[in-house]
Short mmCIF file of C-alpha atoms and ligand atoms in Angstrom, two decimals:
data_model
loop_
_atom_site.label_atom_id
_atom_site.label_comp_id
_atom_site.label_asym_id
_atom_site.label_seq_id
_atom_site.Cartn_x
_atom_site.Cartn_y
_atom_site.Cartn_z
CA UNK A 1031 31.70 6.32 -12.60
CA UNK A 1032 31.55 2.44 -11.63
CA UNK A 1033 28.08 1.04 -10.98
CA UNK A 1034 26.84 -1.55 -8.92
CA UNK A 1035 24.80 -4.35 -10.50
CA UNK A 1036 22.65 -6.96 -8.61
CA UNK A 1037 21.53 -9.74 -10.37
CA UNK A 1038 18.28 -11.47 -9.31
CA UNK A 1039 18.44 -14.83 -10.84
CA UNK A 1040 22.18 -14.88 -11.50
CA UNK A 1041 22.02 -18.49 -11.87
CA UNK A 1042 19.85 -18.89 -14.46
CA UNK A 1043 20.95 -18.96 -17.84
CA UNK A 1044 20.27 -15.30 -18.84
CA UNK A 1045 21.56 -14.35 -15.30
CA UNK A 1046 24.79 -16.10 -15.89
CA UNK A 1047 25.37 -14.85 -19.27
CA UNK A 1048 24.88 -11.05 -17.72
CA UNK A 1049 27.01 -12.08 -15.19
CA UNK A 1050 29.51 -13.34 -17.67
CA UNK A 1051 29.48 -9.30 -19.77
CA UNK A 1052 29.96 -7.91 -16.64
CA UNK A 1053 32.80 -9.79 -15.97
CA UNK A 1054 34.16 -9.07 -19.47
CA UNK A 1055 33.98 -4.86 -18.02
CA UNK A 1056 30.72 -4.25 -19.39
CA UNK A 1057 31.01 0.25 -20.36
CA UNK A 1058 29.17 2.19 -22.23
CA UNK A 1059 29.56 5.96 -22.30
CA UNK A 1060 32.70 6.26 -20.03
CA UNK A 1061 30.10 4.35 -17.36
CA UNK A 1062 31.72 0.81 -15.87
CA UNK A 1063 29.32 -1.63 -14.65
CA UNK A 1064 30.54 -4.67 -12.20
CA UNK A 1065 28.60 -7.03 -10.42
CA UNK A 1066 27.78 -6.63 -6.96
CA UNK A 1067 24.80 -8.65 -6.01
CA UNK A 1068 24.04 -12.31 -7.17
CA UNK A 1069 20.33 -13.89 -5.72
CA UNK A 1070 18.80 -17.23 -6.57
CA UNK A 1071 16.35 -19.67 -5.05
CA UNK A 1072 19.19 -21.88 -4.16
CA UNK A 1073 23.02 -22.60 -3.73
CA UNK A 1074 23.23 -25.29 -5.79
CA UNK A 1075 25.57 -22.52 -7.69
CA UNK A 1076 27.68 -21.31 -5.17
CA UNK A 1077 28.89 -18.04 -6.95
CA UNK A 1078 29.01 -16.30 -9.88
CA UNK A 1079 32.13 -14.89 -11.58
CA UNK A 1080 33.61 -14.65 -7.29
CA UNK A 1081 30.52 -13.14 -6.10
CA UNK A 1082 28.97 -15.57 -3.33
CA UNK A 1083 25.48 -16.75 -4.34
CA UNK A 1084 23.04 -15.36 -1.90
CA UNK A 1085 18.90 -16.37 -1.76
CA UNK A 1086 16.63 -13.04 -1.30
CA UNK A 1087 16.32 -14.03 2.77
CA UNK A 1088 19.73 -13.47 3.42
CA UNK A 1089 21.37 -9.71 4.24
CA UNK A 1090 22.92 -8.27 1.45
CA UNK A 1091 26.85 -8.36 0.96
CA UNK A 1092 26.83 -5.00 -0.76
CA UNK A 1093 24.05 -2.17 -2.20
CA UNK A 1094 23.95 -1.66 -6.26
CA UNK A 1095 23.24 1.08 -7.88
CA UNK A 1096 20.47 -1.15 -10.40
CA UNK A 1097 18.80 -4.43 -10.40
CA UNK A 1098 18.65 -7.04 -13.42
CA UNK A 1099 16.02 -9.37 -12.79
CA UNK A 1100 15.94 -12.34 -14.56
CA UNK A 1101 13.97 -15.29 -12.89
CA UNK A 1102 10.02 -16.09 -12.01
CA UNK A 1103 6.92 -13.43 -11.18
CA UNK A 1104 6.96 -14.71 -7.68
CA UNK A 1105 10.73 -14.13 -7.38
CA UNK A 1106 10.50 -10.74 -9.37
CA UNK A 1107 7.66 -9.58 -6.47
CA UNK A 1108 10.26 -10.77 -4.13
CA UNK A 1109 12.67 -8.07 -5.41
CA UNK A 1110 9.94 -5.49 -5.46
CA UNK A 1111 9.85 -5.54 -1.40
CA UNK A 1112 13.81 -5.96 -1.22
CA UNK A 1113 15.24 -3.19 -3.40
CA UNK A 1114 15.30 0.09 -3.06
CA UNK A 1115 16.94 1.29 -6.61
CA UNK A 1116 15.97 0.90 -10.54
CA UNK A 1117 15.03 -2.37 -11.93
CA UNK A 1118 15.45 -4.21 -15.37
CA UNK A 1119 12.83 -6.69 -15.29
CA UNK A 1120 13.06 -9.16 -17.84
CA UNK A 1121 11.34 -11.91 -16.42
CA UNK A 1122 8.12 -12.93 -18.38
CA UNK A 1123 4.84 -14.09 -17.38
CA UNK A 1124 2.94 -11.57 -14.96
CA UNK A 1125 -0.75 -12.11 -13.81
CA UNK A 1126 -2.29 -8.59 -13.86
CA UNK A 1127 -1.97 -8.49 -10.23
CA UNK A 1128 1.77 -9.07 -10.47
CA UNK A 1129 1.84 -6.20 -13.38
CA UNK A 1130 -0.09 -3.97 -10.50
CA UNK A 1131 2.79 -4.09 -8.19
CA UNK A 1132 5.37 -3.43 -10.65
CA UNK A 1133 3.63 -0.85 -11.70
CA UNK A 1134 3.39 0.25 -7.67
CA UNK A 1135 7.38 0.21 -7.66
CA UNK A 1136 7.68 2.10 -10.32
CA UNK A 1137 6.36 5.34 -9.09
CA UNK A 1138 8.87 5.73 -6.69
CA UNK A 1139 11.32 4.39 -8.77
CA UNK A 1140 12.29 3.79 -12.16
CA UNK A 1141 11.40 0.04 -13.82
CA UNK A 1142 12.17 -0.97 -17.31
CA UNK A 1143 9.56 -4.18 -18.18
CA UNK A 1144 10.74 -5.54 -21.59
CA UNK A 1145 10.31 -9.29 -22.19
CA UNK A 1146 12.58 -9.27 -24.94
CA UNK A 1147 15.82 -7.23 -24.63
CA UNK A 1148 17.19 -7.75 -28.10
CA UNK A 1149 17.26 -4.62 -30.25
CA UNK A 1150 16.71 -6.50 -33.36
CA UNK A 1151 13.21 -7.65 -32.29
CA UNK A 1152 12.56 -4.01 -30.67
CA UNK A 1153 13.47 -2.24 -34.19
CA UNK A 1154 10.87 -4.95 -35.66
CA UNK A 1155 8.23 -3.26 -32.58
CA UNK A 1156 9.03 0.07 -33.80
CA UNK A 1157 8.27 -0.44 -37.08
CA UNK A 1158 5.09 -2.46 -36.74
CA UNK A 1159 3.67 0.31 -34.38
CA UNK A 1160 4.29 3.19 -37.28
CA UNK A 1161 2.61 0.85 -39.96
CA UNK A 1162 -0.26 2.86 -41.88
CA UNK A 1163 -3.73 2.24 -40.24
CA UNK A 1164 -5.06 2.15 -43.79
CA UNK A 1165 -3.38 -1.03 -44.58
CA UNK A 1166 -4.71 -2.57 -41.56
CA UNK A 1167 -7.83 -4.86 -42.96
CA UNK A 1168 -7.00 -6.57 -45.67
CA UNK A 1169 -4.61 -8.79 -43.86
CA UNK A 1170 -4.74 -12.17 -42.07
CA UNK A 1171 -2.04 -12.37 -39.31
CA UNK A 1172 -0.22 -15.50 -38.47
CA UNK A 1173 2.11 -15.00 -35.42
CA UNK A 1174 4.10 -18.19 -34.69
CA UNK A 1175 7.08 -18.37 -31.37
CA UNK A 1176 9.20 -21.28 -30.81
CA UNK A 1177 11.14 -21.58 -27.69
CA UNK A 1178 13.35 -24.13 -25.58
CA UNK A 1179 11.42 -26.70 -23.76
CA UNK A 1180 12.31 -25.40 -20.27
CA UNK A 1181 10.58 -22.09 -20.83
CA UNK A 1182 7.87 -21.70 -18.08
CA UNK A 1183 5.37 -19.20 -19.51
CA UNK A 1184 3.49 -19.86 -23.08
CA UNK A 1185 2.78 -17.66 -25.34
CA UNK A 1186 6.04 -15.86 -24.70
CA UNK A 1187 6.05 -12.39 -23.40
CA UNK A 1188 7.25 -11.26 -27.29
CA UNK A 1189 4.24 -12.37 -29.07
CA UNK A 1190 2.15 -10.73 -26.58
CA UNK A 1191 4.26 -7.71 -27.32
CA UNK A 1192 3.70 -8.28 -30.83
CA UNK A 1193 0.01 -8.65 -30.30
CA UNK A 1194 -0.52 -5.94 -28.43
CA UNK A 1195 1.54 -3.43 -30.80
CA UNK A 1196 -0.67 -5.02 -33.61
CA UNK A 1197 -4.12 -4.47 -31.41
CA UNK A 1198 -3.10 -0.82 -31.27
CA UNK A 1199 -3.01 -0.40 -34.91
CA UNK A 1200 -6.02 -2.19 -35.82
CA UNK A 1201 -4.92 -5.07 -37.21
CA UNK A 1202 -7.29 -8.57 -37.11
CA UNK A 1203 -6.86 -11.05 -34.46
CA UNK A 1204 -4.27 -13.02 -35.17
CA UNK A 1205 -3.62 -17.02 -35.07
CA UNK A 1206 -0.90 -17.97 -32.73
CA UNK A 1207 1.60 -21.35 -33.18
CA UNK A 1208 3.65 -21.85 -30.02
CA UNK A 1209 6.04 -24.63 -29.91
CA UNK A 1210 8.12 -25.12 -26.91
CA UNK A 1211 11.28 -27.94 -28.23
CA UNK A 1212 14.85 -28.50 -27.67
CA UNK A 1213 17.10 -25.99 -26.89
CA UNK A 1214 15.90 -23.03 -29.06
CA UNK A 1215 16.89 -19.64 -28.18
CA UNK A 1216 13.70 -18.00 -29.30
CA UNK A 1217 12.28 -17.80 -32.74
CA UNK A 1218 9.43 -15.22 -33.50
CA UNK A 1219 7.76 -14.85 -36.63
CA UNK A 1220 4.65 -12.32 -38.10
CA UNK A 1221 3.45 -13.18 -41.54
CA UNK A 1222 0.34 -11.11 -42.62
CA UNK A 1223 -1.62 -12.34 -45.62
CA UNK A 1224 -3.71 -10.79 -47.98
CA UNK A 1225 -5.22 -11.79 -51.15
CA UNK A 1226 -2.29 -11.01 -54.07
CA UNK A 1227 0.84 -10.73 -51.19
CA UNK A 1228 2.47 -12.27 -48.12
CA UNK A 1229 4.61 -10.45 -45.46
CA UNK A 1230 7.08 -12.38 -43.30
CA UNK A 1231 9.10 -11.13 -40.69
CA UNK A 1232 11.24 -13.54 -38.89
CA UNK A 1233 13.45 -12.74 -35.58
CA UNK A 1234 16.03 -15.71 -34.29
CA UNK A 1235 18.12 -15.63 -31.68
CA UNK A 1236 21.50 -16.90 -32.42
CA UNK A 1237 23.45 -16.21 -28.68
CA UNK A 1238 21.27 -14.86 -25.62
CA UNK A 1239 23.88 -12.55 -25.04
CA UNK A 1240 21.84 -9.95 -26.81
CA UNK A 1241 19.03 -10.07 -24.35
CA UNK A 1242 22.17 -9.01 -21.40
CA UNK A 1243 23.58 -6.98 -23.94
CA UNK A 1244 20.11 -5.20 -24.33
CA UNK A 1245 19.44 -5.48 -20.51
CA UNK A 1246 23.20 -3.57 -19.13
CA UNK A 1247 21.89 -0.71 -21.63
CA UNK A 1248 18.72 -0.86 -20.01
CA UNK A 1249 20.39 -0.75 -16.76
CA UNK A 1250 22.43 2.07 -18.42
CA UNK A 1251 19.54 3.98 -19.49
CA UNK A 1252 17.73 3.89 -16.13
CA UNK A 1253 20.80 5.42 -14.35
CA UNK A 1254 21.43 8.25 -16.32
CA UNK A 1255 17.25 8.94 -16.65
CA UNK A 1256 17.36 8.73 -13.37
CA UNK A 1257 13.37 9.44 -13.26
CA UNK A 1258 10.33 7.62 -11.12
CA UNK A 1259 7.80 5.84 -14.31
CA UNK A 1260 7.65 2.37 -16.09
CA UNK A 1261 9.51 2.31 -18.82
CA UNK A 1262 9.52 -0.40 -22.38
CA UNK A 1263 12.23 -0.67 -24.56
CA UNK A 1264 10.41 1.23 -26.89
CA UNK A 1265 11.39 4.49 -24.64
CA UNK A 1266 14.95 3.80 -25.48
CA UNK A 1267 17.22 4.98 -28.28
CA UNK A 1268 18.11 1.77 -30.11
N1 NAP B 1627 13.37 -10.13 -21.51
C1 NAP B 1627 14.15 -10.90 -22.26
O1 NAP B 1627 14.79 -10.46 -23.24
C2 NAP B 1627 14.29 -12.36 -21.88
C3 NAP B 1627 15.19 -13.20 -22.53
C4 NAP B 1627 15.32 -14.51 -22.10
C5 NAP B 1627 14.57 -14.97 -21.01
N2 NAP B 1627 13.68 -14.13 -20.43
C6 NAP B 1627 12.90 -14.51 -19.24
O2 NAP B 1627 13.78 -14.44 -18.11
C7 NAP B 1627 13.32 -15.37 -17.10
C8 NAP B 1627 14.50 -16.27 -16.70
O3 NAP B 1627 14.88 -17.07 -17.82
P1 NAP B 1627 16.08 -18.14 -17.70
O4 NAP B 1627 16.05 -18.92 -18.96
O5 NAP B 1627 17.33 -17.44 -17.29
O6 NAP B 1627 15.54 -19.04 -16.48
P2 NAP B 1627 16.33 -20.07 -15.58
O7 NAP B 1627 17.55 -20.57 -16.28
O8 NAP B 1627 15.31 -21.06 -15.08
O9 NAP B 1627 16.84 -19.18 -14.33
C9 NAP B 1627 15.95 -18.67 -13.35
C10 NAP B 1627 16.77 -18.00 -12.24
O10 NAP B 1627 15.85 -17.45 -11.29
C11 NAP B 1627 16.15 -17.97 -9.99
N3 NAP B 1627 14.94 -18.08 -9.20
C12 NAP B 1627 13.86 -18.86 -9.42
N4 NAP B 1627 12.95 -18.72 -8.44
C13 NAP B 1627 13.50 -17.81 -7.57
C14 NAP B 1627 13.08 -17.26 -6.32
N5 NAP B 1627 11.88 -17.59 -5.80
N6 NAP B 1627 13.88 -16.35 -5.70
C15 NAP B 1627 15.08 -15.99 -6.23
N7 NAP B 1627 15.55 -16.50 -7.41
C16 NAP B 1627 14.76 -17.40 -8.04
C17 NAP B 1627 16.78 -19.33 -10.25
O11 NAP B 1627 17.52 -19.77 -9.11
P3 NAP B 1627 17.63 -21.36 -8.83
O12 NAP B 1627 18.25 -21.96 -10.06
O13 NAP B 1627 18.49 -21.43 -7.59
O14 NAP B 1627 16.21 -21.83 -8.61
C18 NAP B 1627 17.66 -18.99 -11.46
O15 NAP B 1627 18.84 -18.32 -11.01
C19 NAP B 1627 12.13 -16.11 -17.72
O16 NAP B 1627 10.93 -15.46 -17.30
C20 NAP B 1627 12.32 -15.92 -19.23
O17 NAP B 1627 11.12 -15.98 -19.97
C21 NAP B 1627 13.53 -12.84 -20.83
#
C-alpha cells in the first residue's frame, strides 16, 4: 500500500525535515508513505522535494490519505475546514477555543494532538503518569524548557504536557524556567526535590528528525486505526 501525505507547513523547519524522510521512502510495516500535498502561508519556497508549494486558498494538486500539520493554531484551524482525512497535529499553542474545534474534527475523524513527537520524551510521559501516588508530597518540582529563539508559543506545549501528567498524579505545583535562545532544538528538564534526595530527568533534542520520525508513525498509526476520536501519543505503542 502507498499513502498519500500532505504536509501543512511544509516549509517550515519541521515540515521540511518530514518532507525530507519522505523523500528518503519513509515504510514501516510493508506501508510506503510519499508526499503528496505541500501548504504554506507563502511561496517564498517554491516546492518541496518536486512537489509545488501551494497556500491553503488554492485547489489541491492531489488528495492524501493523512495530514501532518506542522505550522500556527490559526493555520492548523485552516486545515480543520480543508481536509477531509486523519490529521497529525503537531503544532503547539491552542487557545481552548482552538482545542474545541480540534476536538470537533475529531469525531468524524481521527486526530493525533501531540506537541512533542519524540518517543524518548513520550517514554519519560509514560513513566511519570505510573509514578506511585504515595510518593507524591514530599517533593518540590522544578520543570525548566529551553527552546530556539524563533519559537512562537511559551511555555512549550511539552512542559504543559509534563504539567498536566504531574497534576494528574498529585504532585505540587511546580516552578517553571523557560528560556527561549539561539538555535536550541528543545531541552526539557523535571527535577523533583525532597529533603535527603534529588530527581533529574533531562530530555535534549539532538536532530528534529525525531519529532517527523515520531509524526510518519503517527500518521502510520492513524491509518491502520482507522477510527473517529482524539488521540495522544500516549495511545501509541512506543
Ligand atoms: N509536536 C512536536 O513534536 C513539535 C516539534 C517541533 C515543533 N513543533 C511545533 O510545530 C510548529 C511549527 O514549528 P516550526 O519550527 O516548523 O515552524 P516554522 O519553521 O515557523 O514553520 C511554520 C510553517 O507553517 C507555515 N504557516 C504559517 N502560517 C500559515 C498559514 N496561515 N497557513 C498555512 N501555512 C502557514 C509556514 O509557511 P510560511 O513560511 O510560508 O509562512 C511554515 O511552512 C510550532 O507550533 C512548533 O511549536 C512541534
Amino acid at each position: 500500500m502507498i499513502y498519500k501525505v500532505g504536509v501543512w507547513g511544509a516549509t517550515g523547519r519541521m515540515g521540511q525535515e518530514v518532507a525530507s524522510l519522505l523523500h528518503s521512502g519513509f515504510t514501516h510495516r510493508g506501508a510506503l508513505m510519499e508526499l503528496g500535498d505541500v501548504v504554506a502561508s507563502s511561496k517564498k519556497i517554491r516546492s518541496v522535494d518536486g512537489v509545488p508549494t501551494r497556500t491553503p486558498e488554492e485547489p489541491v494538486f492531489q488528495d492524501v490519505h493523512v495530514w501532518i500539520d506542522f505550522s500556527r493554531p490559526e493555520a492548523t484551524l485552516k486545515l480543520l475546514d480543508h481536509a477531509r482525512c486523519p490529521i497529525v497535529i503537531g503544532t503547539t499553542g491552542f487557545n481552548e477555543a482552538e482545542l474545541k474545534r480540534i476536538k470537533e474534527y475529531a469525531s468524524d475523524h481521527a486526530v493525533l494532538l501531540a506537541p512533542n513527537m519524540s518517543p524518548g520524551l513520550n517514554w519519560i510521559l509514560k513513566m511519570l503518569s505510573s509514578v506511585s501516588l504515595s510518593a507524591k508530597e514530599s517533593f518540590d518540582v522544578v520543570l525548566s524548557e529551553t527552546h530556539h529563539k524563533h519559537k512562537k508559543d511559551s511555555p512549550s506545549g511539552t512542559l504543559k504536557a509534563i504539567k498536566s501528567v504531574l497534576g494528574e498524579r498529585d504532585f505540587n505545583e511546580p516552578q517553571v524556567n523557560v528560556a527561549r535562545a539561539g538555535e536550541e532544538k528543545g531541552t526539557h528538564q523535571i527535577q523533583l526535590f525532597s529533603e535527603c534526595e534529588e530527581i533529574t530527568i533531562t530530555h535534549r533534542v539532538l536532530d528534529r528528525k525525531v519529532f517527523a520520525q515520531g509524526a510518519l508513525l503517527g500518521a502510520m498509526y492513524l491509518l491502520k486505526k482507522n477510527q473517529p476520536g482524539l488521540y495522544s501519543y500516549l495511545d501509541i505503542d512506543i
